[in-house]
PDB file of C-alpha atoms and ligand atoms in Angstrom:
ATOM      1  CA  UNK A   1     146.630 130.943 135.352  1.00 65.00           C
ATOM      2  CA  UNK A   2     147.048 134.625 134.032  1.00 91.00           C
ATOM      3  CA  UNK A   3     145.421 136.442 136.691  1.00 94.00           C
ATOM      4  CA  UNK A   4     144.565 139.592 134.471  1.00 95.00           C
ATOM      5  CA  UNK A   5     143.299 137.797 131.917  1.00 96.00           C
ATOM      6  CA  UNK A   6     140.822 136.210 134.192  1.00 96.00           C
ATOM      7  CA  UNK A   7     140.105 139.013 136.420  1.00 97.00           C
ATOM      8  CA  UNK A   8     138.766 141.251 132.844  1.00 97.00           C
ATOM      9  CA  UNK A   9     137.331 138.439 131.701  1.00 97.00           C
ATOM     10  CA  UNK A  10     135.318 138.101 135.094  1.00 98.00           C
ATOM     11  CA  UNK A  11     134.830 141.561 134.681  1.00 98.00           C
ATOM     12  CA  UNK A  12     133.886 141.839 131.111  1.00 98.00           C
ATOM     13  CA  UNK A  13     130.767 138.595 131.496  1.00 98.00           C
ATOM     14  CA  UNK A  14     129.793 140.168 134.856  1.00 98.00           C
ATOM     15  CA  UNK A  15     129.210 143.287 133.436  1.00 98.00           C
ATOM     16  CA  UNK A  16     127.594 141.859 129.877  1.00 98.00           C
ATOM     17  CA  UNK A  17     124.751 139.389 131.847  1.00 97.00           C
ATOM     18  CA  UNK A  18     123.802 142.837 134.050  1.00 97.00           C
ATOM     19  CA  UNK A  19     123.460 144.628 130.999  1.00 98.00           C
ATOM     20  CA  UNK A  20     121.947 142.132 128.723  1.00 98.00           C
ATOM     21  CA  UNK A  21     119.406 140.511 131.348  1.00 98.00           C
ATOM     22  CA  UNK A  22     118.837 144.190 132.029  1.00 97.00           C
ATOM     23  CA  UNK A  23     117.773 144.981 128.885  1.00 97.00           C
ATOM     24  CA  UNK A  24     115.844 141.723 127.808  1.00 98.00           C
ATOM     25  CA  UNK A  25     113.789 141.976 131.371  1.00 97.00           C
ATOM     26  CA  UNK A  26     113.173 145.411 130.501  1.00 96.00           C
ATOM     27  CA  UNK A  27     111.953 144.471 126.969  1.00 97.00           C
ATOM     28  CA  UNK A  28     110.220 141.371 127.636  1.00 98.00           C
ATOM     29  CA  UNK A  29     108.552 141.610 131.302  1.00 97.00           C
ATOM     30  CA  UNK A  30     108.735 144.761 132.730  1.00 96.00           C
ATOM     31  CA  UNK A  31     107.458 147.001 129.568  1.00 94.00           C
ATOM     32  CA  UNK A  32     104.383 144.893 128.269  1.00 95.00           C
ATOM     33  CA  UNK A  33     103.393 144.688 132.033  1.00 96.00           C
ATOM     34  CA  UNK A  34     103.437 148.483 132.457  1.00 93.00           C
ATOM     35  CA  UNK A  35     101.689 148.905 129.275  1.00 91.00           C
ATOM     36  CA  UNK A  36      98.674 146.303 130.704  1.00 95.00           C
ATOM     37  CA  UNK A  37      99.029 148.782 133.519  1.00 94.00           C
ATOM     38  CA  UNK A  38      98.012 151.790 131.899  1.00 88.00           C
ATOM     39  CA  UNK A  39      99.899 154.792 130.564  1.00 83.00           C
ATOM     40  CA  UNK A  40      99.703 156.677 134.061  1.00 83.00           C
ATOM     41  CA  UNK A  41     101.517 153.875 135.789  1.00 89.00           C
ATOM     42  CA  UNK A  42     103.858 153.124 133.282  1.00 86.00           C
ATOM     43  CA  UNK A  43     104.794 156.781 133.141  1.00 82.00           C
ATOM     44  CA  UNK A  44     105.015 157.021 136.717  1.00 85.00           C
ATOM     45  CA  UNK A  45     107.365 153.809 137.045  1.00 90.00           C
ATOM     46  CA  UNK A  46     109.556 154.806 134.201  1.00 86.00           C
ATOM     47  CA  UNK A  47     110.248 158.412 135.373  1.00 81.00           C
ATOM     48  CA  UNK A  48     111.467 156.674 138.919  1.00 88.00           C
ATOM     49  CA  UNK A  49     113.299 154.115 137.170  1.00 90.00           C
ATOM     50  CA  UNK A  50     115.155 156.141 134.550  1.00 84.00           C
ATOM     51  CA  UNK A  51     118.322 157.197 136.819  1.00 87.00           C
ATOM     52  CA  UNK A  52     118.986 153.535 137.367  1.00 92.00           C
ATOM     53  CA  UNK A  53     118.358 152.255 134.311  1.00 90.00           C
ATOM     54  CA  UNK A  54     120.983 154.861 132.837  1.00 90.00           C
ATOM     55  CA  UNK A  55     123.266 153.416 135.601  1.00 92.00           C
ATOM     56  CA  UNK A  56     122.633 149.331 134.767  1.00 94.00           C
ATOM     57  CA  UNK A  57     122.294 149.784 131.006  1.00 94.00           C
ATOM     58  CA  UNK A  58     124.247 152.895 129.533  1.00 95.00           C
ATOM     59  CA  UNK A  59     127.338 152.029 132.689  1.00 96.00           C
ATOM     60  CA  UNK A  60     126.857 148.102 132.409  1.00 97.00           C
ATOM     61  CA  UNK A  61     127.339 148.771 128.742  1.00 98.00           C
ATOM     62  CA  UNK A  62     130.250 150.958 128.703  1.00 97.00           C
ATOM     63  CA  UNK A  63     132.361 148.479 131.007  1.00 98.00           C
ATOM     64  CA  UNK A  64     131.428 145.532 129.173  1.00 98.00           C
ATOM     65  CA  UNK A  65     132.554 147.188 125.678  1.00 98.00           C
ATOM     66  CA  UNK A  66     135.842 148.576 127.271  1.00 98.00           C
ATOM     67  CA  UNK A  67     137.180 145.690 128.875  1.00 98.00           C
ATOM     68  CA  UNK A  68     136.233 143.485 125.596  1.00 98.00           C
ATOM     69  CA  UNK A  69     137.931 145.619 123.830  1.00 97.00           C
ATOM     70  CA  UNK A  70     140.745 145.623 126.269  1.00 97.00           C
ATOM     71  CA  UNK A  71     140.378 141.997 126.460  1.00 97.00           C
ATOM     72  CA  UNK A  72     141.449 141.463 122.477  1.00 96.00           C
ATOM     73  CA  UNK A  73     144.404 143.497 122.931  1.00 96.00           C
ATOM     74  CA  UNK A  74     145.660 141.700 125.976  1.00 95.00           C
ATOM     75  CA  UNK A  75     144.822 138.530 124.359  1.00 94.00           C
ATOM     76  CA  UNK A  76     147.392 139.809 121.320  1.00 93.00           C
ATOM     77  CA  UNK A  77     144.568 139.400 118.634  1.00 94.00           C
ATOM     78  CA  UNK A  78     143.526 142.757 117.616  1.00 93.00           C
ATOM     79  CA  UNK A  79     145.434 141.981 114.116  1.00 92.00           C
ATOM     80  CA  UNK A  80     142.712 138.492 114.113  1.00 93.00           C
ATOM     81  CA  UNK A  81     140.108 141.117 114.339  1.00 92.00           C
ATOM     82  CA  UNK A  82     139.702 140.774 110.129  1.00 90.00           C
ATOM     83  CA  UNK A  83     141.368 137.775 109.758  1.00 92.00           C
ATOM     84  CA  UNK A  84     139.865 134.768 111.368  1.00 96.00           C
ATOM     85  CA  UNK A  85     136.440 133.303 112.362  1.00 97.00           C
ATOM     86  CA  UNK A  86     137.102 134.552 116.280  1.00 97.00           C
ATOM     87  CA  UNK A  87     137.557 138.178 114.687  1.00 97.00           C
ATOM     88  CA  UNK A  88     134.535 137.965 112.786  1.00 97.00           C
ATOM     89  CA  UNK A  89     132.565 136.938 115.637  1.00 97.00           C
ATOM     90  CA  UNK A  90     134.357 139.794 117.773  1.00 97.00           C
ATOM     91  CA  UNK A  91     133.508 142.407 115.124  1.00 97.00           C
ATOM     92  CA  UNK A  92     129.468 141.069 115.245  1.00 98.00           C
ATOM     93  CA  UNK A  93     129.729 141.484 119.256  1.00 98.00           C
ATOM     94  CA  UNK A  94     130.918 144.658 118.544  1.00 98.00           C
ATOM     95  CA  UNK A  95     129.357 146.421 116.368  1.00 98.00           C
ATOM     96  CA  UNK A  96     125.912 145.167 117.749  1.00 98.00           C
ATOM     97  CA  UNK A  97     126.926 146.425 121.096  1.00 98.00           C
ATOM     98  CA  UNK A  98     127.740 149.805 120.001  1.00 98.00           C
ATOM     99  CA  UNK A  99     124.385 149.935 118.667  1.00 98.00           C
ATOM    100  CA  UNK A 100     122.691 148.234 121.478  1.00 98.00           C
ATOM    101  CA  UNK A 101     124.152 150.989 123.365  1.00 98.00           C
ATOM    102  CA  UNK A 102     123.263 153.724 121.084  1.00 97.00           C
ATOM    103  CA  UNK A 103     119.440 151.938 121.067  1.00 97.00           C
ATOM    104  CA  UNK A 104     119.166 151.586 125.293  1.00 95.00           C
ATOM    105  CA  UNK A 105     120.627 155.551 125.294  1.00 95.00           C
ATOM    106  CA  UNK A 106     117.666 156.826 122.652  1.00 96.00           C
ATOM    107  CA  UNK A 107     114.763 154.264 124.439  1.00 93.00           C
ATOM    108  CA  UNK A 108     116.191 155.760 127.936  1.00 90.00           C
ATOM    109  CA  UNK A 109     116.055 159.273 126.787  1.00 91.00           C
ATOM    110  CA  UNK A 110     112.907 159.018 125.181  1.00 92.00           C
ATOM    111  CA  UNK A 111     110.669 157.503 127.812  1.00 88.00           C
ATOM    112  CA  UNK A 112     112.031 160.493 129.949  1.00 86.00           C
ATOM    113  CA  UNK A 113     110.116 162.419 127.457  1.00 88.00           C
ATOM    114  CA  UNK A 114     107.444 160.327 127.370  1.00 87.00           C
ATOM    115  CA  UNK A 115     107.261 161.067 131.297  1.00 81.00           C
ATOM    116  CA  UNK A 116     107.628 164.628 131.526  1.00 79.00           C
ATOM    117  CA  UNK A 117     105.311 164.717 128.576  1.00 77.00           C
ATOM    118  CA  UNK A 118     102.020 164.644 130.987  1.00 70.00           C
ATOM    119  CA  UNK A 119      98.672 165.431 129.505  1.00 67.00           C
ATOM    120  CA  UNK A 120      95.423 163.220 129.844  1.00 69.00           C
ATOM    121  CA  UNK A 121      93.717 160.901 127.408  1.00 67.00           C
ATOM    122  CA  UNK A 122      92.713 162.804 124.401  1.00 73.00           C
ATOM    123  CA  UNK A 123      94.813 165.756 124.711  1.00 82.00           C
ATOM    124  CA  UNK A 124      97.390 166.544 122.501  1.00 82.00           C
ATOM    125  CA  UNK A 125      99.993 166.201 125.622  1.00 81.00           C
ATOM    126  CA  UNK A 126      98.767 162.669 125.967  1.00 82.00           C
ATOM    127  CA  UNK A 127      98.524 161.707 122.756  1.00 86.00           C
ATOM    128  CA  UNK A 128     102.339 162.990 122.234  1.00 88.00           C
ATOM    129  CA  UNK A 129     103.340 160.991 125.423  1.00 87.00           C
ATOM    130  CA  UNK A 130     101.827 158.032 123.745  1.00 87.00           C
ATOM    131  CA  UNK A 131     103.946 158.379 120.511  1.00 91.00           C
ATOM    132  CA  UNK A 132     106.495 158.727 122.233  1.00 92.00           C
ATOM    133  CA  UNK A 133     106.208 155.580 124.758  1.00 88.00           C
ATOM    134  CA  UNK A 134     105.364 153.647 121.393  1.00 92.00           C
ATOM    135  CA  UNK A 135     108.773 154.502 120.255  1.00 95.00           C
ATOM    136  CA  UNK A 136     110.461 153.894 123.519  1.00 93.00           C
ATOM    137  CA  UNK A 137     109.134 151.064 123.217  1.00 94.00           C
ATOM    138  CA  UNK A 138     110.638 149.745 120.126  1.00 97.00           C
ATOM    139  CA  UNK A 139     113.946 150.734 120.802  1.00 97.00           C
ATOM    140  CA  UNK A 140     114.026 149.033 123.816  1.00 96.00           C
ATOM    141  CA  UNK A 141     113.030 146.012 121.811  1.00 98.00           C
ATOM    142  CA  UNK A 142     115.730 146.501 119.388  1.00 98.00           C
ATOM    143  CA  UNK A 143     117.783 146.884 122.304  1.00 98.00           C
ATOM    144  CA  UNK A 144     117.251 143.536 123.456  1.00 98.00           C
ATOM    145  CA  UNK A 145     117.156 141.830 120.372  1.00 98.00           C
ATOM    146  CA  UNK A 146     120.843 143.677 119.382  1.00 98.00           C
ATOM    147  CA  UNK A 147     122.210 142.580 122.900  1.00 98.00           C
ATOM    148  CA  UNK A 148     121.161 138.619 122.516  1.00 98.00           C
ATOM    149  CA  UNK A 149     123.223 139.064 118.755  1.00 98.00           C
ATOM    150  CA  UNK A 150     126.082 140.046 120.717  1.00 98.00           C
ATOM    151  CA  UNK A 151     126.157 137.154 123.191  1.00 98.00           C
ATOM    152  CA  UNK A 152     125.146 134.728 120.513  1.00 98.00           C
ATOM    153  CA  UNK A 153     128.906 136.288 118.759  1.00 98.00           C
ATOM    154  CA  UNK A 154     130.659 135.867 122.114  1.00 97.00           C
ATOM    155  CA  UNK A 155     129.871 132.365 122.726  1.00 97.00           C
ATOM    156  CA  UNK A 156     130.447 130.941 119.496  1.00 97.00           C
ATOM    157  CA  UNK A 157     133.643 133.219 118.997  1.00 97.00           C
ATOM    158  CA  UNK A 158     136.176 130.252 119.356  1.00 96.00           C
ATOM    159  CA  UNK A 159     134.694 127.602 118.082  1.00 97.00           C
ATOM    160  CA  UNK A 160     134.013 129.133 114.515  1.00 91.00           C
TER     161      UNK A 160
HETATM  162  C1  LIG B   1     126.334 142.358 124.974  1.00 62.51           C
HETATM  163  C2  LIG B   1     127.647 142.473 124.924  1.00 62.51           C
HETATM  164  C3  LIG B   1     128.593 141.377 125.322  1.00 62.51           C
HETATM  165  C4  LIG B   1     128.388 140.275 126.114  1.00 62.51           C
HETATM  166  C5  LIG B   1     127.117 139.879 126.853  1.00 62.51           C
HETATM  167  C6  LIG B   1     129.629 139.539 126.146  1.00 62.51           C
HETATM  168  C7  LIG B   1     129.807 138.347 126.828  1.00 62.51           C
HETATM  169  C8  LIG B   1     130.928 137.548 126.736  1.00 62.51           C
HETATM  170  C9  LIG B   1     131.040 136.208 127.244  1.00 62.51           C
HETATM  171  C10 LIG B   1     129.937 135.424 127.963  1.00 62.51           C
HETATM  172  C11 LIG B   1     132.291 135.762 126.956  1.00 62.51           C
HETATM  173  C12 LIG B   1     132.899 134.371 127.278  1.00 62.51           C
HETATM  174  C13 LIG B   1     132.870 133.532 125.989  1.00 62.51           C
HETATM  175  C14 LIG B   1     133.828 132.364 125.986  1.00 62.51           C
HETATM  176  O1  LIG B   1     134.774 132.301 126.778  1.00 62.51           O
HETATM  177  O2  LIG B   1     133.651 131.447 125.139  1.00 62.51           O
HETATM  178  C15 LIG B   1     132.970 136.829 126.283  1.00 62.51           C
HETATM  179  C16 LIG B   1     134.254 136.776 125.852  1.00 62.51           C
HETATM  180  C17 LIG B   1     134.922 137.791 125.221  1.00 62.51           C
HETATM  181  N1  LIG B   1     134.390 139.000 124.815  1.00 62.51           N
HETATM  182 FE1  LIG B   1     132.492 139.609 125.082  1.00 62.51          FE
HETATM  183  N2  LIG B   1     130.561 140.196 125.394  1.00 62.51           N
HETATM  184  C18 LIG B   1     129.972 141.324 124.865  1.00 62.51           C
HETATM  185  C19 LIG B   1     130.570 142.282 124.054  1.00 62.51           C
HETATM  186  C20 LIG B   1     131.917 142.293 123.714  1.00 62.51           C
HETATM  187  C21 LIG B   1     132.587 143.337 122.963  1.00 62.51           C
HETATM  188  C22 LIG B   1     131.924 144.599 122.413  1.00 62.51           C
HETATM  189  C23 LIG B   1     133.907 142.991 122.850  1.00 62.51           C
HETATM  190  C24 LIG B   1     134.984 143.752 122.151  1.00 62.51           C
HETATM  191  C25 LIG B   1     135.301 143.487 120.917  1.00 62.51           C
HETATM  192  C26 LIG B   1     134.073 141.720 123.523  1.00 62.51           C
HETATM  193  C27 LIG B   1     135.265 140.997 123.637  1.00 62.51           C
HETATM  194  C28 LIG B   1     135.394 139.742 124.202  1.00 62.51           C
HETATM  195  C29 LIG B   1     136.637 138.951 124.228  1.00 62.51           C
HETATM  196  C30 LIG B   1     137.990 139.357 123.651  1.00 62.51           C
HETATM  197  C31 LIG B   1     136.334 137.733 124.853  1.00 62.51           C
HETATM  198  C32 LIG B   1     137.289 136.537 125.100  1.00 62.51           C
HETATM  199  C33 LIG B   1     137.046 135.534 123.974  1.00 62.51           C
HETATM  200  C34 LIG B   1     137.936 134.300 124.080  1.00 62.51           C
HETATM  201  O3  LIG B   1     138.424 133.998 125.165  1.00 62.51           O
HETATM  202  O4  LIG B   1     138.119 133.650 123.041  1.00 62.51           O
HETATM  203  N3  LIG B   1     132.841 141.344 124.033  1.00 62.51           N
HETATM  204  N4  LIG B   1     132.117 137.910 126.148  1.00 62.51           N
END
């Protein structure tokens, strides 16, 4: 057993499912429920959640790119990268994490804004906060949907 090759690979998954369940909980439970909650709620929660999210998603992210990408050049198969079915899958995974990444960063950001944003219903504050939750909203959806692309590539990488 090549004990580096297992311990990034151990590294690498652990660090994908945190970031990927992260981001698909965020996307598919926790959002719509704050919205049912009301903007001041979902605000509220967001603000208090942001440091850790930037933590779980932008760190979980970050670790799991690295170390795949550290993974392919331990493995000896960064020239297979172009060349083969397993590269091709590689290249999906990576490219759709980069831009899951970029995606979680913006939706992160942007509900920050949305927080900080304050105002009540019918001002232009709140109506600004709104916009801007709308569109935090989206990215974290495209988030999600880039991140389940990217394990969809991983899993099928050696057997196409
Ligand atoms: C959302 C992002 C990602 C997730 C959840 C993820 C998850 C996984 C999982 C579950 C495996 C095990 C698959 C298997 O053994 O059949 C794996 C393997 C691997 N991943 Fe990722 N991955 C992600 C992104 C990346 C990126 C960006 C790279 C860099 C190009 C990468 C490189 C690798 C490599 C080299 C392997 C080993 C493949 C093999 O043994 O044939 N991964 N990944």
């Amino acid at each position: 057993m090549d004990f580096e090759i297992v311990t990034m690979r151990v590294a690498h998954i652990l660090a994908g499912v945190i970031w990927a369940g992260s981001a698909i909980f965020l996307a598919a439970v926790l959002d719509p429920r704050l919205k049912a909650l009301g903007p001041d709620v979902q605000r509220k929660v967001m603000a208090s959640l942001a440091a850790a999210l930037r933590v779980v998603l932008e760190g979980g992210a970050t670790v799991t790119i690295l170390v795949g990408l550290a993974l392919v050049i331990r493995m000896g198969r960064f020239d297979d990268l172009l060349d083969t079915g397993w590269g091709w899958a590689m290249m999906v995974g990576l490219v759709t994490s980069v831009l899951a990444l970029t995606s979680g960063v913006a939706a992160t950001s942007t509900w920050k804004r949305a927080a900080g944003a304050g105002g009540g219903p019918s001002t232009p504050e709140g109506a600004e906060a709104d916009r801007l939750s709308a569109r935090a909203t989206l990215l974290a959806r495209s988030t999600a949907v880039l991140v389940i692309i990217a394990v969809g590539a991983m899993a099928s990488a050696r057997f196409v």
